[in-house]
Short mmCIF file of C-alpha atoms and ligand atoms in Angstrom, two decimals:
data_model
loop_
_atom_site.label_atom_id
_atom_site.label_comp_id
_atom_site.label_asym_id
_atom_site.label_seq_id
_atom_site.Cartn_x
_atom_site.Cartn_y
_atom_site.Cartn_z
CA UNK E 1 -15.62 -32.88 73.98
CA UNK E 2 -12.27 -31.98 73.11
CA UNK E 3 -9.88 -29.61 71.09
CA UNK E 4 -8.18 -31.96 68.17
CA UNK E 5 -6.69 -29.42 65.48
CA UNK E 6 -6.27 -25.78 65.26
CA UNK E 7 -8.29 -24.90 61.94
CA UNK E 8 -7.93 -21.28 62.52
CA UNK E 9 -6.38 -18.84 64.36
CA UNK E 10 -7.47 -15.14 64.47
CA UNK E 11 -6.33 -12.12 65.95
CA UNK E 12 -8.12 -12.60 68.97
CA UNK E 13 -10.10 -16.39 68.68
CA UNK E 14 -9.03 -20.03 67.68
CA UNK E 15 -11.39 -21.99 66.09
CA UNK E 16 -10.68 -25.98 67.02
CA UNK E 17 -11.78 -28.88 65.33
CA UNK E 18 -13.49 -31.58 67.53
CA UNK E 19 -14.45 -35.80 67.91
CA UNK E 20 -18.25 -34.67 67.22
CA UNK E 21 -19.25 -33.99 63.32
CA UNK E 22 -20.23 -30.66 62.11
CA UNK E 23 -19.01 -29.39 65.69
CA UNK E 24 -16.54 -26.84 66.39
CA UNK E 25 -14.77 -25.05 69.35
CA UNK E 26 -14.07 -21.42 69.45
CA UNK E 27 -11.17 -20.31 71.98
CA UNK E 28 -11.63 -16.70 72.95
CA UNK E 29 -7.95 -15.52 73.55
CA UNK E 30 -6.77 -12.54 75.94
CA UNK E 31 -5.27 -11.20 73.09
CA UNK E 32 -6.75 -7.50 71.76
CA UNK E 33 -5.70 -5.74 68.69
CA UNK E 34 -6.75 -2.72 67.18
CA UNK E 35 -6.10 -0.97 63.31
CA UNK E 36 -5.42 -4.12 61.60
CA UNK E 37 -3.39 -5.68 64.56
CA UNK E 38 -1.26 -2.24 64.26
CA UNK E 39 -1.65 -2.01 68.07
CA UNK E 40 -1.92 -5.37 70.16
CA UNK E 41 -1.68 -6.71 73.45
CA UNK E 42 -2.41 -9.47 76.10
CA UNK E 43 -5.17 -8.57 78.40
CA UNK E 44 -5.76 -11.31 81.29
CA UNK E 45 -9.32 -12.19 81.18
CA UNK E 46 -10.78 -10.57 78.01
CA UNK E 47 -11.49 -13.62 76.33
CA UNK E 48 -13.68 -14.16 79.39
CA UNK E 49 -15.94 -11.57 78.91
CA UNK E 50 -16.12 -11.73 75.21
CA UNK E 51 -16.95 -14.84 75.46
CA UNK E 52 -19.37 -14.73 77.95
CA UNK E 53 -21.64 -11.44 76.19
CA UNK E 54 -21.37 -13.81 72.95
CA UNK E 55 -22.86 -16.52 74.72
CA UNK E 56 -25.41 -14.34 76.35
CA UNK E 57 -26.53 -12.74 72.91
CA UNK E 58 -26.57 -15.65 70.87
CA UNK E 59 -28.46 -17.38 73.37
CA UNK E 60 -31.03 -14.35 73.68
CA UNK E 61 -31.03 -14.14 69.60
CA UNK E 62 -32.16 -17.81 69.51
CA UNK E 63 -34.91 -17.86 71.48
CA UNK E 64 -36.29 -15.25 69.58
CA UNK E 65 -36.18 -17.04 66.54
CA UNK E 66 -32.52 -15.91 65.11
CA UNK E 67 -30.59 -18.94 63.91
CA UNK E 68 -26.99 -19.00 65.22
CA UNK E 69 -24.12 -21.53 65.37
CA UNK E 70 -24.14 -21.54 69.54
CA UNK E 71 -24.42 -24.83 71.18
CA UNK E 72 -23.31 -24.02 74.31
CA UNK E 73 -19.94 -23.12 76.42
CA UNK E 74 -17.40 -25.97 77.56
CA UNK E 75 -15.66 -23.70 79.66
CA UNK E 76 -15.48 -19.46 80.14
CA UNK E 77 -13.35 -19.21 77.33
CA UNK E 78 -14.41 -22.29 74.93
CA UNK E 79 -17.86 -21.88 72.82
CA UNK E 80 -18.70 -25.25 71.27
CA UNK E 81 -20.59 -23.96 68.16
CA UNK E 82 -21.92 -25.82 64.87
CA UNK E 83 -19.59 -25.93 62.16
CA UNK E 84 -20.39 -23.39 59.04
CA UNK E 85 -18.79 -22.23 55.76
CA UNK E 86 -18.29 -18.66 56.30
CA UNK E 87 -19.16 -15.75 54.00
CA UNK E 88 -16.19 -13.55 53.74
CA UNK E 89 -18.17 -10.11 54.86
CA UNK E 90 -18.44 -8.20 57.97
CA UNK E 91 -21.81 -6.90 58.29
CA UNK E 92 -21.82 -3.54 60.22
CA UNK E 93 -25.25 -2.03 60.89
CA UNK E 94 -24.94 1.29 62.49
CA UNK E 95 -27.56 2.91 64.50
CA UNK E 96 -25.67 6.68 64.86
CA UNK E 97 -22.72 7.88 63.20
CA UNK E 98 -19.24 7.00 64.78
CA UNK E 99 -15.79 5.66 63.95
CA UNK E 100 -14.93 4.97 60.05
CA UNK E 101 -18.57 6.45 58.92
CA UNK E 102 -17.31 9.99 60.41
CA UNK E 103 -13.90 9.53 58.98
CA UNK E 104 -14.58 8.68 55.69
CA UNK E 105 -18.08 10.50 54.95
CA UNK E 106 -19.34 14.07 56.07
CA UNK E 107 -21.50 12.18 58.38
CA UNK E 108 -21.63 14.39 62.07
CA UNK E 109 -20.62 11.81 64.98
CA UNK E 110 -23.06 11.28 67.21
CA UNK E 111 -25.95 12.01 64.22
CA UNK E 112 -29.23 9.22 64.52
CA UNK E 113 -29.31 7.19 61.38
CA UNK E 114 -32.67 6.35 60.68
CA UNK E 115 -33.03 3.74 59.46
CA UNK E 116 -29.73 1.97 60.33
CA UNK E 117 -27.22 1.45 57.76
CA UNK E 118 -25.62 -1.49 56.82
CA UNK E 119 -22.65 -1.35 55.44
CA UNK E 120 -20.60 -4.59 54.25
CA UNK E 121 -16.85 -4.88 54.20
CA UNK E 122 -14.53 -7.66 52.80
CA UNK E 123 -13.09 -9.82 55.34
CA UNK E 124 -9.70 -9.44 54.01
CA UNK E 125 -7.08 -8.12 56.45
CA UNK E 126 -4.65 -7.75 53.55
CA UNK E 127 -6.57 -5.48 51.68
CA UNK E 128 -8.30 -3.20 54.99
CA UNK E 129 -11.41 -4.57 54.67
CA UNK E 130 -12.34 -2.94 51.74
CA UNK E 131 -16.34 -1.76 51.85
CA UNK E 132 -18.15 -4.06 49.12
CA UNK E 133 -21.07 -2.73 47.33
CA UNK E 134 -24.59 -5.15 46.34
CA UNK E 135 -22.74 -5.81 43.05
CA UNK E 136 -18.80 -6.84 44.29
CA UNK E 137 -20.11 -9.01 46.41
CA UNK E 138 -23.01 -11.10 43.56
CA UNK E 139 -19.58 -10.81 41.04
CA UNK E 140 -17.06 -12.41 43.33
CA UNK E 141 -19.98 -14.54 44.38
CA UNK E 142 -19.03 -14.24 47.68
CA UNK E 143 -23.02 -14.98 48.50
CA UNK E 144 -25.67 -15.51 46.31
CA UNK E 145 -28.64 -12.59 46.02
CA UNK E 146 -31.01 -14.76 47.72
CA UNK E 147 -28.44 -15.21 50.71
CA UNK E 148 -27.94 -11.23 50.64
CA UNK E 149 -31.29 -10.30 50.85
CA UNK E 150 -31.50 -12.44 54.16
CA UNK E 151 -27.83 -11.42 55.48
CA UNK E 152 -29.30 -7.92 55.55
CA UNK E 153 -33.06 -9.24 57.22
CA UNK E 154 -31.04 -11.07 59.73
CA UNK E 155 -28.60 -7.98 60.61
CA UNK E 156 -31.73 -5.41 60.99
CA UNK E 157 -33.20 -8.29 63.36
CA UNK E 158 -30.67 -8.80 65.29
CA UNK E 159 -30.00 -4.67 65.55
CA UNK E 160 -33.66 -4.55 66.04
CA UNK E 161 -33.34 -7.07 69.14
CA UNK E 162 -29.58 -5.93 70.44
CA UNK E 163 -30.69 -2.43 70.63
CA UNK E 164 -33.69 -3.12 72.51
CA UNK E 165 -31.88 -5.07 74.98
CA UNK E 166 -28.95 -3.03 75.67
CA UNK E 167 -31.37 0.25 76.02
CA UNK E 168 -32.98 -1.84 79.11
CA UNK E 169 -29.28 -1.65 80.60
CA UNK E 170 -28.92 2.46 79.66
CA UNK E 171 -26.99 1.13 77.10
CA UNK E 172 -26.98 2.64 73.23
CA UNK E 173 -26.39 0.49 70.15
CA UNK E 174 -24.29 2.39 68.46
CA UNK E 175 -22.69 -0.04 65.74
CA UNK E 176 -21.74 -3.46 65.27
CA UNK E 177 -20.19 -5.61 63.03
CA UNK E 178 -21.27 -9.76 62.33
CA UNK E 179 -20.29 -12.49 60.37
CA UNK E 180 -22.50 -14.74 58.56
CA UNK E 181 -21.89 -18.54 57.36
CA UNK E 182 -24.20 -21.01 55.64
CA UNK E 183 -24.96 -24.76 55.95
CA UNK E 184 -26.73 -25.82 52.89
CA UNK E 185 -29.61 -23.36 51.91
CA UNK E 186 -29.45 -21.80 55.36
CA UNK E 187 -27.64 -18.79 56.78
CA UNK E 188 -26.72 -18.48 60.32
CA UNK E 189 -25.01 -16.04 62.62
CA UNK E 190 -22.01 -16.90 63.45
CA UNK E 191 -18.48 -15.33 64.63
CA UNK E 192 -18.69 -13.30 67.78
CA UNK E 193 -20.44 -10.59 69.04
CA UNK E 194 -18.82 -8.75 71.60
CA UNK E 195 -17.31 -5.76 73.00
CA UNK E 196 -14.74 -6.01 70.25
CA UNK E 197 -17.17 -5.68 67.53
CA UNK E 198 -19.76 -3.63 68.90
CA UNK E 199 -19.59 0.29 69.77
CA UNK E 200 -21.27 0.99 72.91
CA UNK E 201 -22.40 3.85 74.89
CA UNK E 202 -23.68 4.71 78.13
CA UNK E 203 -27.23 6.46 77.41
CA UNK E 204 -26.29 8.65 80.51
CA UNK E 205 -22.96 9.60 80.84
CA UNK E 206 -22.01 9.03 77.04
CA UNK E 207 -18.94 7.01 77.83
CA UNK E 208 -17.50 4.60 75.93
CA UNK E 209 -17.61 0.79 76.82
CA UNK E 210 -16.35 -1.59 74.05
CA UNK E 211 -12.98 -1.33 72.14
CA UNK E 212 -13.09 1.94 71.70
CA UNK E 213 -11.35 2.50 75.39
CA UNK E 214 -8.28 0.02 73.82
CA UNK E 215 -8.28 1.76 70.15
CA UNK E 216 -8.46 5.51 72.08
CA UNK E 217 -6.61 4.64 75.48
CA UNK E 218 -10.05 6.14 77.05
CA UNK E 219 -9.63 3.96 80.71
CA UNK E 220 -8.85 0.89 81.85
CA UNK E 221 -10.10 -1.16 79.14
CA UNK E 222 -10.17 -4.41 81.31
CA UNK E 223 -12.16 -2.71 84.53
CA UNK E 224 -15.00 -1.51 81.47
CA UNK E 225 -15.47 -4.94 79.30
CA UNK E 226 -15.65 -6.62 82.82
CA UNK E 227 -18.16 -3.84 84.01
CA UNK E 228 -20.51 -4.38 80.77
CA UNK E 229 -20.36 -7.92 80.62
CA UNK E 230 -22.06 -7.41 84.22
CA UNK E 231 -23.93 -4.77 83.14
CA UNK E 232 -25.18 -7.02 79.62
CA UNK E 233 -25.43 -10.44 81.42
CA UNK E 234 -27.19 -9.39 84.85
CA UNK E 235 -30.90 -9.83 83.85
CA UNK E 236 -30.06 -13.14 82.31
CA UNK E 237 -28.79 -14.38 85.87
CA UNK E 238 -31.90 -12.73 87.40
CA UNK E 239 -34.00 -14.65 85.08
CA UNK E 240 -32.82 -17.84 85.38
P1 LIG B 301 -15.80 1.13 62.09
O1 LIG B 301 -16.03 0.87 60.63
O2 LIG B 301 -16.47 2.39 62.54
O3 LIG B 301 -14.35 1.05 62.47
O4 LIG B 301 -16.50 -0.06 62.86
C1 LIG B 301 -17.90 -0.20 62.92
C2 LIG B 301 -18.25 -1.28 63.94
O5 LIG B 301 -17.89 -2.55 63.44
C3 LIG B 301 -17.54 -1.12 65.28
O6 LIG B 301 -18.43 -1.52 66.30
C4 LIG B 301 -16.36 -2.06 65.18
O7 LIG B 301 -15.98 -2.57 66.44
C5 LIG B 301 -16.90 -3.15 64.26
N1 LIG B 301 -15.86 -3.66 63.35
C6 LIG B 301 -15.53 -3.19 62.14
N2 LIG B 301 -14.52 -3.90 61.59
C7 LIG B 301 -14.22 -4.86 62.49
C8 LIG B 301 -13.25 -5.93 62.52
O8 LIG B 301 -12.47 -6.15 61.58
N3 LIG B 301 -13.25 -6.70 63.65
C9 LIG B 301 -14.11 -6.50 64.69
N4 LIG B 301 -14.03 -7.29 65.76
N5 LIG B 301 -15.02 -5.50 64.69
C10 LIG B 301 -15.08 -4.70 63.61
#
């Protein structure tokens, strides 16, 4: 299978059209960006990883019975994946308060939310991704109620399995952020999900290991997202 015509390109993925029907390819890029693409650079390797801990979790989320658009990986940085019609939103579901939550709201960083939050944004990088509420989203029609109500299932499942797995690495969920597309009736995950949109934290030491390092110039960003996607991946390898 090959790349025939760029359809997209993101701030840090291409998505490729392809000879086989309803089948697309998603190139994960070395490039990282951070507050709206304010700050940006080219990191050698990073689509590497991100694609690789996307693989791993979409993989893991299918087999326990999440429906995703992952076929499988033509190369590290190429994900074949079933062609969608993405919803406009970025569903975040947030386990403990952190980043825009403790800017915006009196919310103490670091505070347990329980039972997560979700919170939905517009995917619309010229407006900020403004936060949508129940109502925007059924009066732009940017998904039906029906297709709501199971965006939000789907999210707490897939928090529900994420967190479980990363706390077997001494890993803690803090937040993430997915996108959603439909084909037909049905909704699948789709997108990425990946050091760039999750936050992570070492249970131990507290440290930060996603984006956060880039956005906050906490480390080498490079020497953590290739230490996670060890960290994330290893039992997989053990498994197999
Ligand atoms: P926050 O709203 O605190 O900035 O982000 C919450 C979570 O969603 C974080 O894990 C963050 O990485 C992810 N997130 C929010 N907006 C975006 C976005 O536009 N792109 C990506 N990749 N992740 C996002």
């Amino acid at each position: 299978m090959k790349c025939k015509q760029l359809l997209v390109k993101g701030k840090a993925k291409s998505v490729y059209s392809t000879d086989v029907k309803d089948t697309l390819i998603i190139e994960f890029r070395d490039d990282i960006t951070a507050f709206d693409g304010g700050k940006k650079d080219i990191l050698s390797n990073k689509g590497n990883y991100n694609a690789e801990v996307s693989a791993f979790f979409f993989q893991y989320l299918g087999r326990n019975g999440v429906r995703t658009h992952f076929s499988t990986m033509l190369d590290p940085h190429h994900m074949v994946v079933r062609k969608l019609e993405m919803i406009p939103l970025e569903v975040i579901v947030r386990n403990i308060a952190a980043g825009s939550l403790v800017r915006n709201y009196p919310f103490r960083e670091g505070t347990l939310l329980d039972p997560p939050l979700i919170v939905i944004d517009y995917k619309d990088d010229t407006r900020h991704d403004p936060m949508l509420n129940d109502e925007i989203i059924i009066a732009l029609k940017l998904a039906t109620p029906a297709e709501l109500k199971k965006i939000k299932k789907m999210a707490l499942e897939v928090n529900r399995l994420l967190g479980a797995l990363l706390a077997a690495q001494g890993i803690t969920l803090v937040d993430f952020k997915i996108e959603f597309g439909r084909r037909g009736k049905m909704v699948y995950l789709g997108d990425e999900i990946s050091m760039d949109s999750m936050r992570l934290w070492d249970k131990t030491t507290g440290e930060s290991l996603d984006k956060d390092v880039y956005r906050f110039e906490k480390g080498d960003v490079m020497a953590i997202y290739q230490k996670v996607a060890e960290r994330i991946t290893a039992p997989i390898k053990d498994l197999i």
